[in-house]
Each structure stands twice: as C-alpha cells, then as structure tokens.
Amino acid sequence: MPGKATTPNAIDRLSNRFDHGRMPTLCRSLLLVLLCLGNFAAHAQNSSPLPAPAASAATPAQALDQLGGRLDSVKAALKDKQATVPLADLRNTALGVQDQARQLAGSLTPQMAALQAQLAVLGPPPAKGAPPEAAEVASQRRQLDKAQANLDAQIKQAQLLNQNALQLAAQLTGLRNDEFQARLASRTATPFSAAFWADPARTFPDDLARLKRLGARAAAAGSEAWQSPNRRPLLLCLIGAALLLGVGRWLLERLLLQLATRRVPDGHLRRSAMATAVALTAVFTTGLAAQLVYLGLNWNDILDTDLDTLASSAVRLVCFAAFVTGLGRALLSVRRPSWRLPPLSDLAAQRLRRIPWLLGAAALLFGLIERISRTIGSSLPATVATRGLMALVVSGLIGVAWLRLRGARRQRAADGEVEHRPLWVGLLGAAAVLGVLASWLGVALGYIALAFFVAVQMLWIGVIVASAYLLFHLLNDLIHTLLSSHGRGGRRLQATFQLAPHTLDQAATLFAGLTRILLTLLALATVLTPFGAGPGDLLASASRTFSSLKLGDLPIDPGSIFTAAAVMVIGILLLRMLKRWLREQLLPKSTMEAGMQDSIVTLLGYLGGLLVLVLTLAALHVNLTSITWIVSALSVGIGFGLQAIVQNFISGLILLVERPVKVGDWVSLGTVEGDIRRINVRATEIQLWDRSTVIVPNSQLITENVRNVTQANALGRVQVKLPMPLDTDAGKVHTLVLDVLNAHPGTLAAPAPYVQLANLDDGAMTFNCVAYVNSPRDASGVKSDLLFEILERLRAARLPLIRAQLVRTLPPLAEHDERTG
C-alpha cells in the first residue's frame, strides 16, 4: 500500500543513529506529526470502496505458537553464518516477541483469577469416604480444573517465552557490541597510497552497472507515475509540495509567530516559543512536502520493494536535514537578534549562518548515497571511499564552524568586549576540536570506519545538544511563567491552594531544576548509547539494574518511587483543599464554636496525613516485614531521645479531643498568661497581652495546673471600691452608683448589678460596686467607662472621695487580677 512507509516500525526506527539511516530521539516528537499526516494521506487515497475483512483473532495457543516460531527463526538466523539479516533487526524481533509474550501473560492472568473464583464457589471436592457431589457439580468441576490447567500451562509458556526472548536480546546486544568494536578497529590502506584507489577503480564498472539498473527502474516507475490515472495525483502532490516549500512555510511561520505574540506573555517565554516555532515550521513543511512527493510517486503502489524502501529513507533524510537547518536557524536568529537564545554576538551568528544549511545538505547527500549503495549492493571499496569522504566533509564543516566562532570571539576581545562562556561550552568546543583532528587523522591513517564514526557522532551530538538547549529554555521559561507569583497563573494557584509567593517561586525553581536534570539525563543517554540503540534500551537496562537493588527487603523500583511521589503530592493537595473547604465553607455554617471547628480541622489534618503516608507506602510496595528494622530503630530512638517529642504529640491529641483548653481561650500557666492561638503537633502558641507569642510544650498543659479564665463561657465581673467620708449620704451614693451600673449597655441585667456598704474603718466608709459583663475580655473596657461616669456623677453631686479606689475584674466565684485582652 502507498502508506506502508509510515508504519509504526518506521516511526520507531527514527530513534536510531544517522549512520544507520535513523533520526535522533529528541526529533521524534517533531517528526511524528509529519508521519501521521503522511499516513493519513496515504490511506485517504485508497480507492477501494469496501474495507478489507478483519482477520480473525488468534487464540492464546495459536499466538504462543506464532511467538515461539518467530523466536526460533531469530535463533536460526543467528546460527546461520551466511545470513545477511542485521543483528539490529534480529534484536528488534526478539524484543517484539518479549513484549507480546509479556502482554499475553498479563491478559491471561485475569482469566485465571476468574476460574479460581468459580472453583471457590463450588467449594473443595468431597473428602475420601464422603458422599459424592451432584453429577452436574462434578462435571462442572472437571471442566473448570481442565481449563485452569490449560490456562496455567499457557501462562507459564508465555512467561518462558518472555524470559527466553529477553535473554536472546541481551545476547544479540553483546554480539552487536563486539561487531561494532571490530568494525572500529578495522584498517584499510591510506588514501595517500595507490592501493587505496586501486580497488574502487577495479569495482567501479560493476557499481556503475548496478547504479544504471537502479536508475532504469526509477525512470520506469517515474514514467508509470506520469501515466493516467496516476498523473493527476502526482501533479496535485507536486503542487502541494511546492506550495508548502514556498508560500506554506512563510504563512505557517507567520501564523505561529502571531499566536506567540498574542497568546504568550511578553518575556523569555515568548522568545523561546518563537524559536521553537521556527524550528517546527522548517521540519513540518519540508517533511510534509517530501512525504507528498513520495505519495505522488507511489500513489498506486508503483514502486517496487527496493525503490519504496529507498524513497522512504529519502523522506526521513529530508526530515533530518530540515530539522538540522531549522534548528540552526532558530538558535542563530540572524535576522532577529532579540530572539536569539544562545549568548552569541551578531558577528558570530552572521559567520555561522551557513553552517547548519551545509551540514543538513551534507547529511542528506551522503545519506542518499549510503542508501543507494545498500540498495544496489555496491562494493566494499566504494562504500569505504564514500564514508571516508563523508567523514572529511562533516568534520571539516564542524572545524570551519569552530574557526569562525573563534575568529568572532577574538574580534570582540580586540574591540574590548569581554565574553563569558559557561564551562560546558568550552568543554564542547574542545571535544569538537579533538573530534575533527581524530576524524582527519583516522582517514589519513586508513581507519576509515573510526573516522566515519567520529564524524557522525559529532553531528549527532551537535543535534542533540542544540535540541536539548532549545528544550531547556522552552520548558524553563514555561515553568517560571506558569508558576510566577506575579503572573496570572501564579496568583490563581496562590488563591486556590493558599500558597505563599516565596513558596511558589521556590516550586518554580525546583521544577525547572528537575526538568533540566531529566533533559540532561535523556540527552546523555541518547548520546552515550552505542551505535544506534535508543534510550529505551538504556532505560530497560537501568530498570533491570534497579530491580536487583534492595533496601533490606524493600525493592528499589524507579517506577514505584515516581508513583509514590505522585501519590504524596496529590494526597497533600487534596487534603489541603478539603481542610480549606471545611474551615471556610462547611464548619462556619454549623453551630460549633470556633475552637471546636479548629480542633476538627487539625485532627482531620493528622488523620489525612496518616492516610497519605499509608497510601505512599503502599505505592512503594512496603509491607510490615520491610519496615520492621525502621520500627526497631524508632523504638530505640524513642527510648533515648524522642520521649519528649512523643509525649508532646500525645498531649496535643489529648488537648484536641478532651479540649480542656481550646483555641481562643484565655489561660494562665505559671507566669504565662494570654490567649491560645494555635495547638500544633508538638506545642501550643499562646499570645500575650503585648502581642508577643510564647511556645508552650503540649505536655505542660496536661501535667501542670492551668487556669482557664474563659472556660465554659465564664462571665466577667467589674468591681469598684469607693472609699468615702463617714458623713457622706450613703443612700444617695447607693442610688447614684447603681443607676450608673444599670445604665451602661455592657453590663448584664442578670446577674443584676449591686452596691454594698462593705466596711466602716478609720473614719471612712467603703462602697463595693459590682456589675457583670458577657466575658472577662469585656471587663476592662466596661470598667473604664463606669469609672469615668461615676467620677463625673460624684463630682456633680459634690460627693468627694477620700482615697483612690481599687478596681479589680473577676469572673464569678473566683477573683483575679485585671488584664487587658
């Protein structure tokens, strides 16, 4: 079919190295859209009005037989010395068998559980000597036992295939490493000798004949594509490709830039988004145009297998070359220096502007030559000569780029401008110089394979570093924009989760750092993975390594750690949202007092935190046996140094449950007297009258004598003692003061105010005036008002005092010193 070039296998192959006709892993997300669109167009041109009937699904036994046959064919090809199948293809087949066997075993496990549940419903078989069970039950039991035995055998066979395929893939990986090392160590004659050129000259006629035969087949296919009914689709595809390369790229780039200008906030994010848009535009339009040309030539499956494979490879090479040029154009940004991400001067960017185009063109040209050589089966001398030339060209272009960058830097230094470079930039430049020297020396000494490998690795590393650099800036700017405490998203997060601005800024820095670490590890894994194996191989190897590591009886699994971290973060966020909903919406509408509401929210926080901890441990697959040593260590620590902490924690729980004191109470504890503001896990915060805060351990509130002034909604009492001469009219004073006490709006009618003649001593009589208020906290204010009014009334009635009065504010049935709240 015309769309067979965009099958999932083709997409997977893009992750491998360029010297194997494949694309970088970091480019895959950009090229996936192109391939999907091409695949859609390929299927859309299918003129068959009726869909092909779907093949019947194979039974598990048939699937196991097919997987076993595929694995046996891999083993046979591995033993056959004459086989020409690449080890990479054999390894991919083995890994495919391993993945399908694992999925098959996983799909059969629920069926086994269902059979076991059905057998559990029937119960155990009758014991020997017991009455036999009903015939229908016995028949059903036999059927279930037989089905269970068959299913168990299939599961074990699938698991065995999984292990065998995994071992075979590991063996093939080792063989590929050995083959790779042997290939790098191979040496030919130096290009400066006549022997080097004698072999290509001798095989040139045969290679030229093969190339002419391929050209004739391509010409015949092109002629057939120009005939009716293929001419119209070909013309439409060619016109579409021309429009994409001409007007389409310009329009798409302008559209993306307008979206970035209108939708993206002004700042660093807009700059990195525009650079990303430039790179995406180049690879999208060029790759889609190449795919359209391929579809037009192969509209009705005109190309044979070899030409179709060659055309598919050409499409991928065009995508890679477009990605290289687009990435260089985005990073250099010669026309718009304000968009430039790297700290390059305008002079340096101007001198480097042609290098990405030349590297992309060299990669495309030599890649096509390599594919054509494989298709026609060209001779080994021709292949060696081609790879030597490519090593010289690629390494030469990289060397020219370094020299131009160095010249621009020297000119800036001569002009008095100081340029500060990061350490990794200097190391990368030194590595490029060494790579160029090694590549040229390798060609000169006859180590063509080594020189070719070094040149391709330099191109590979350059693309990976440039892609990672662009992603660094894009993700870093995106995170800081979304989590900025001054941005719209940051303010919304602060309002939703009650986050402080500095907490949000710290989170942005933390997430940006984690993103940098992950991207760095991904880039290193892609660069260091040998001869085309993708990062998936490295991740699988790391997974197997970590699976063998244990902390006691607890296995260390990166996936479980990531899941546990996600469970903890989500659990904490949900718990905070629930506590906020209770504190601000539900509980204020109840009849509970504020202290009780705060106690409920705090206890819920403790219980929710414990639940989150249990769920996190469950995600880590921690059982009691795995944490026995932790409990033992904690028990020893509690016995020696954690007694006070545990005692305060338990005391805090008692305070929240029994509530002898609660938030808002006026308490007195020794020399400490004030209002309880918060009861924490370890200590209680008490605010004094001068607005300072004292931290009191919870155990003191349980074990020591605590005076709670406002316990049980206690009333406050205002007491005023008025010493007056013996000749004073006592009845007049009684009536006057009692009127003042009753007239004040803060005094209570029940208990009623009263005025008593308390004492006659030393030529004076003392009146004891008492009134009650709603709370001891109101006593000081009411007392002040009463004193002002009483003094004014006494002065108006010419009733003098003989000495200063003593004013004390007391709760009912218990006197205490007056305080201001």
Short mmCIF file of C-alpha atoms in Angstrom, two decimals, residues 2-224:
data_model
loop_
_atom_site.label_atom_id
_atom_site.label_comp_id
_atom_site.label_asym_id
_atom_site.label_seq_id
_atom_site.Cartn_x
_atom_site.Cartn_y
_atom_site.Cartn_z
CA PRO A 2 1.19 3.59 -0.51
CA GLY A 3 1.19 4.24 3.20
CA LYS A 4 3.45 1.42 4.19
CA ALA A 5 6.39 3.78 4.58
CA THR A 6 4.77 5.29 7.67
CA THR A 7 4.06 2.16 9.64
CA PRO A 8 4.77 2.11 13.40
CA ASN A 9 8.01 0.25 12.72
CA ALA A 10 9.19 3.15 10.56
CA ILE A 11 8.35 5.58 13.35
CA ASP A 12 10.30 3.50 15.85
CA ARG A 13 13.29 3.37 13.54
CA LEU A 14 13.60 7.16 13.59
CA SER A 15 15.10 6.98 17.06
CA ASN A 16 18.31 5.31 15.82
CA ARG A 17 21.54 6.84 14.64
CA PHE A 18 22.04 8.67 11.40
CA ASP A 19 24.70 6.20 10.24
CA HIS A 20 22.01 3.55 10.35
CA GLY A 21 19.54 5.73 8.44
CA ARG A 22 17.65 6.89 11.50
CA MET A 23 16.77 10.08 13.32
CA PRO A 24 17.63 11.46 16.81
CA THR A 25 15.26 10.64 19.64
CA LEU A 26 14.74 14.27 20.52
CA CYS A 27 13.46 14.89 16.98
CA ARG A 28 10.83 12.17 17.21
CA SER A 29 8.15 14.37 18.70
CA LEU A 30 8.61 16.84 15.84
CA LEU A 31 8.56 14.22 13.09
CA LEU A 32 5.69 12.18 14.47
CA VAL A 33 3.17 14.74 13.24
CA LEU A 34 4.62 14.57 9.74
CA LEU A 35 4.49 10.82 9.59
CA CYS A 36 0.96 10.67 10.95
CA LEU A 37 -0.22 13.20 8.37
CA GLY A 38 1.54 11.27 5.63
CA ASN A 39 0.00 8.05 6.81
CA PHE A 40 -3.44 9.66 6.82
CA ALA A 41 -2.96 10.93 3.27
CA ALA A 42 -1.75 7.53 2.16
CA HIS A 43 -4.85 5.83 3.47
CA ALA A 44 -7.09 8.55 2.11
CA GLN A 45 -6.00 7.80 -1.46
CA ASN A 46 -7.09 4.18 -1.25
CA SER A 47 -9.79 3.88 -3.87
CA SER A 48 -11.23 0.60 -2.66
CA PRO A 49 -14.88 1.24 -1.72
CA LEU A 50 -15.16 -1.74 0.62
CA PRO A 51 -12.95 -2.24 3.68
CA ALA A 52 -10.88 -5.38 3.84
CA PRO A 53 -12.32 -8.00 6.15
CA ALA A 54 -10.67 -8.11 9.53
CA ALA A 55 -8.60 -11.16 10.29
CA SER A 56 -9.98 -13.40 12.98
CA ALA A 57 -8.25 -13.02 16.32
CA ALA A 58 -5.82 -15.82 17.13
CA THR A 59 -6.39 -17.95 20.21
CA PRO A 60 -3.79 -17.82 23.03
CA ALA A 61 -2.42 -21.21 21.95
CA GLN A 62 -2.03 -20.02 18.35
CA ALA A 63 -0.43 -16.78 19.49
CA LEU A 64 2.07 -18.71 21.62
CA ASP A 65 2.93 -20.96 18.69
CA GLN A 66 3.48 -17.91 16.45
CA LEU A 67 5.68 -16.23 19.03
CA GLY A 68 7.68 -19.41 19.51
CA GLY A 69 8.13 -19.72 15.75
CA ARG A 70 9.38 -16.14 15.48
CA LEU A 71 11.84 -16.70 18.30
CA ASP A 72 13.07 -19.92 16.67
CA SER A 73 13.60 -18.07 13.38
CA VAL A 74 15.73 -15.48 15.19
CA LYS A 75 17.83 -18.25 16.73
CA ALA A 76 18.20 -19.96 13.34
CA ALA A 77 19.27 -16.71 11.68
CA LEU A 78 21.76 -16.16 14.48
CA LYS A 79 23.31 -19.60 13.95
CA ASP A 80 23.38 -19.26 10.15
CA LYS A 81 26.77 -17.80 9.25
CA GLN A 82 25.57 -16.99 5.71
CA ALA A 83 22.58 -14.96 6.88
CA THR A 84 22.64 -11.29 5.94
CA VAL A 85 19.94 -10.14 8.36
CA PRO A 86 21.31 -7.27 10.51
CA LEU A 87 21.70 -8.00 14.20
CA ALA A 88 19.65 -4.88 14.97
CA ASP A 89 16.64 -6.34 13.13
CA LEU A 90 17.04 -9.68 14.91
CA ARG A 91 17.21 -7.89 18.25
CA ASN A 92 14.10 -5.84 17.47
CA THR A 93 12.26 -9.06 16.59
CA ALA A 94 13.33 -10.68 19.87
CA LEU A 95 12.22 -7.63 21.85
CA GLY A 96 8.89 -7.66 19.99
CA VAL A 97 8.37 -11.31 20.94
CA GLN A 98 9.27 -10.50 24.54
CA ASP A 99 6.80 -7.61 24.70
CA GLN A 100 3.95 -9.61 23.12
CA ALA A 101 4.61 -12.59 25.40
CA ARG A 102 4.51 -10.32 28.44
CA GLN A 103 1.24 -8.77 27.31
CA LEU A 104 -0.24 -12.20 26.60
CA ALA A 105 0.68 -13.43 30.07
CA GLY A 106 -0.86 -10.31 31.58
CA SER A 107 -4.09 -10.79 29.61
CA LEU A 108 -4.38 -14.42 30.74
CA THR A 109 -3.92 -13.66 34.43
CA PRO A 110 -7.45 -12.21 34.94
CA GLN A 111 -8.91 -15.31 33.28
CA MET A 112 -7.03 -17.48 35.77
CA ALA A 113 -8.41 -15.39 38.63
CA ALA A 114 -11.93 -15.81 37.26
CA LEU A 115 -11.53 -19.61 37.05
CA GLN A 116 -10.21 -19.73 40.59
CA ALA A 117 -13.19 -17.69 41.78
CA GLN A 118 -15.58 -20.12 40.08
CA LEU A 119 -13.84 -23.07 41.73
CA ALA A 120 -14.05 -21.29 45.08
CA VAL A 121 -17.81 -21.01 44.62
CA LEU A 122 -18.04 -24.79 44.09
CA GLY A 123 -16.02 -25.35 47.25
CA PRO A 124 -13.43 -28.06 47.89
CA PRO A 125 -14.01 -31.52 46.41
CA PRO A 126 -15.57 -34.14 48.69
CA ALA A 127 -13.14 -35.89 51.00
CA LYS A 128 -12.42 -39.56 50.66
CA GLY A 129 -15.32 -41.60 52.08
CA ALA A 130 -17.69 -38.63 51.98
CA PRO A 131 -20.90 -38.73 49.92
CA PRO A 132 -20.22 -37.82 46.27
CA GLU A 133 -21.33 -34.45 44.97
CA ALA A 134 -24.01 -34.00 42.33
CA ALA A 135 -23.18 -35.12 38.81
CA GLU A 136 -23.62 -31.62 37.36
CA VAL A 137 -21.33 -30.13 40.00
CA ALA A 138 -18.71 -32.83 39.40
CA SER A 139 -18.87 -32.27 35.63
CA GLN A 140 -18.51 -28.52 36.04
CA ARG A 141 -15.60 -29.04 38.43
CA ARG A 142 -13.79 -31.26 35.93
CA GLN A 143 -14.28 -28.69 33.17
CA LEU A 144 -13.01 -25.88 35.37
CA ASP A 145 -9.99 -27.92 36.51
CA LYS A 146 -9.11 -28.75 32.90
CA ALA A 147 -9.49 -25.14 31.81
CA GLN A 148 -7.38 -24.00 34.77
CA ALA A 149 -4.62 -26.49 33.92
CA ASN A 150 -4.58 -25.39 30.26
CA LEU A 151 -4.58 -21.73 31.19
CA ASP A 152 -1.81 -22.24 33.74
CA ALA A 153 0.29 -24.01 31.10
CA GLN A 154 -0.26 -21.14 28.65
CA ILE A 155 0.72 -18.54 31.25
CA LYS A 156 3.90 -20.43 32.10
CA GLN A 157 4.69 -20.86 28.40
CA ALA A 158 4.22 -17.13 27.83
CA GLN A 159 6.45 -16.32 30.80
CA LEU A 160 9.10 -18.73 29.48
CA LEU A 161 8.95 -17.08 26.05
CA ASN A 162 9.33 -13.72 27.75
CA GLN A 163 12.50 -14.81 29.55
CA ASN A 164 13.97 -16.57 26.50
CA ALA A 165 13.35 -13.55 24.27
CA LEU A 166 14.89 -11.23 26.85
CA GLN A 167 17.99 -13.40 27.11
CA LEU A 168 18.25 -13.65 23.33
CA ALA A 169 18.00 -9.84 23.02
CA ALA A 170 20.79 -9.46 25.58
CA GLN A 171 22.92 -11.95 23.60
CA LEU A 172 22.31 -10.02 20.38
CA THR A 173 23.24 -6.77 22.15
CA GLY A 174 26.56 -8.30 23.14
CA LEU A 175 27.17 -9.51 19.60
CA ARG A 176 26.41 -6.03 18.24
CA ASN A 177 28.90 -4.53 20.71
CA ASP A 178 31.57 -6.98 19.55
CA GLU A 179 30.77 -6.31 15.89
CA PHE A 180 30.87 -2.58 16.49
CA GLN A 181 34.27 -2.72 18.21
CA ALA A 182 35.68 -4.94 15.47
CA ARG A 183 34.42 -2.56 12.81
CA LEU A 184 36.02 0.46 14.50
CA ALA A 185 39.34 -1.34 14.78
CA SER A 186 39.41 -2.32 11.09
CA ARG A 187 42.01 -0.60 8.93
CA THR A 188 42.37 -0.09 5.18
CA ALA A 189 45.13 1.34 3.08
CA THR A 190 45.76 5.04 3.48
CA PRO A 191 44.12 7.28 0.86
CA PHE A 192 47.59 8.61 0.05
CA SER A 193 48.60 5.20 -1.36
CA ALA A 194 47.77 3.78 -4.78
CA ALA A 195 46.40 0.59 -3.19
CA PHE A 196 43.50 2.52 -1.65
CA TRP A 197 42.27 3.79 -5.03
CA ALA A 198 43.02 0.62 -6.97
CA ASP A 199 40.12 -1.34 -5.50
CA PRO A 200 37.43 1.34 -6.15
CA ALA A 201 38.74 1.72 -9.69
CA ARG A 202 38.58 -2.02 -10.24
CA THR A 203 34.99 -2.35 -8.93
CA PHE A 204 33.75 0.91 -10.46
CA PRO A 205 32.36 -0.68 -13.69
CA ASP A 206 30.25 -3.18 -11.74
CA ASP A 207 28.98 -0.50 -9.34
CA LEU A 208 28.15 1.78 -12.26
CA ALA A 209 26.20 -1.02 -13.96
CA ARG A 210 24.17 -1.64 -10.79
CA LEU A 211 23.52 2.07 -10.45
CA LYS A 212 22.30 2.26 -14.06
CA ARG A 213 19.91 -0.63 -13.47
CA LEU A 214 18.51 1.14 -10.42
CA GLY A 215 18.21 4.34 -12.44
CA ALA A 216 16.34 2.49 -15.18
CA ARG A 217 13.89 1.06 -12.66
CA ALA A 218 13.39 4.50 -11.12
CA ALA A 219 12.83 6.03 -14.56
CA ALA A 220 10.31 3.33 -15.42
CA ALA A 221 8.49 3.95 -12.15
CA GLY A 222 8.50 7.70 -12.81
CA SER A 223 7.15 7.15 -16.32
CA GLU A 224 4.39 4.95 -14.95
#
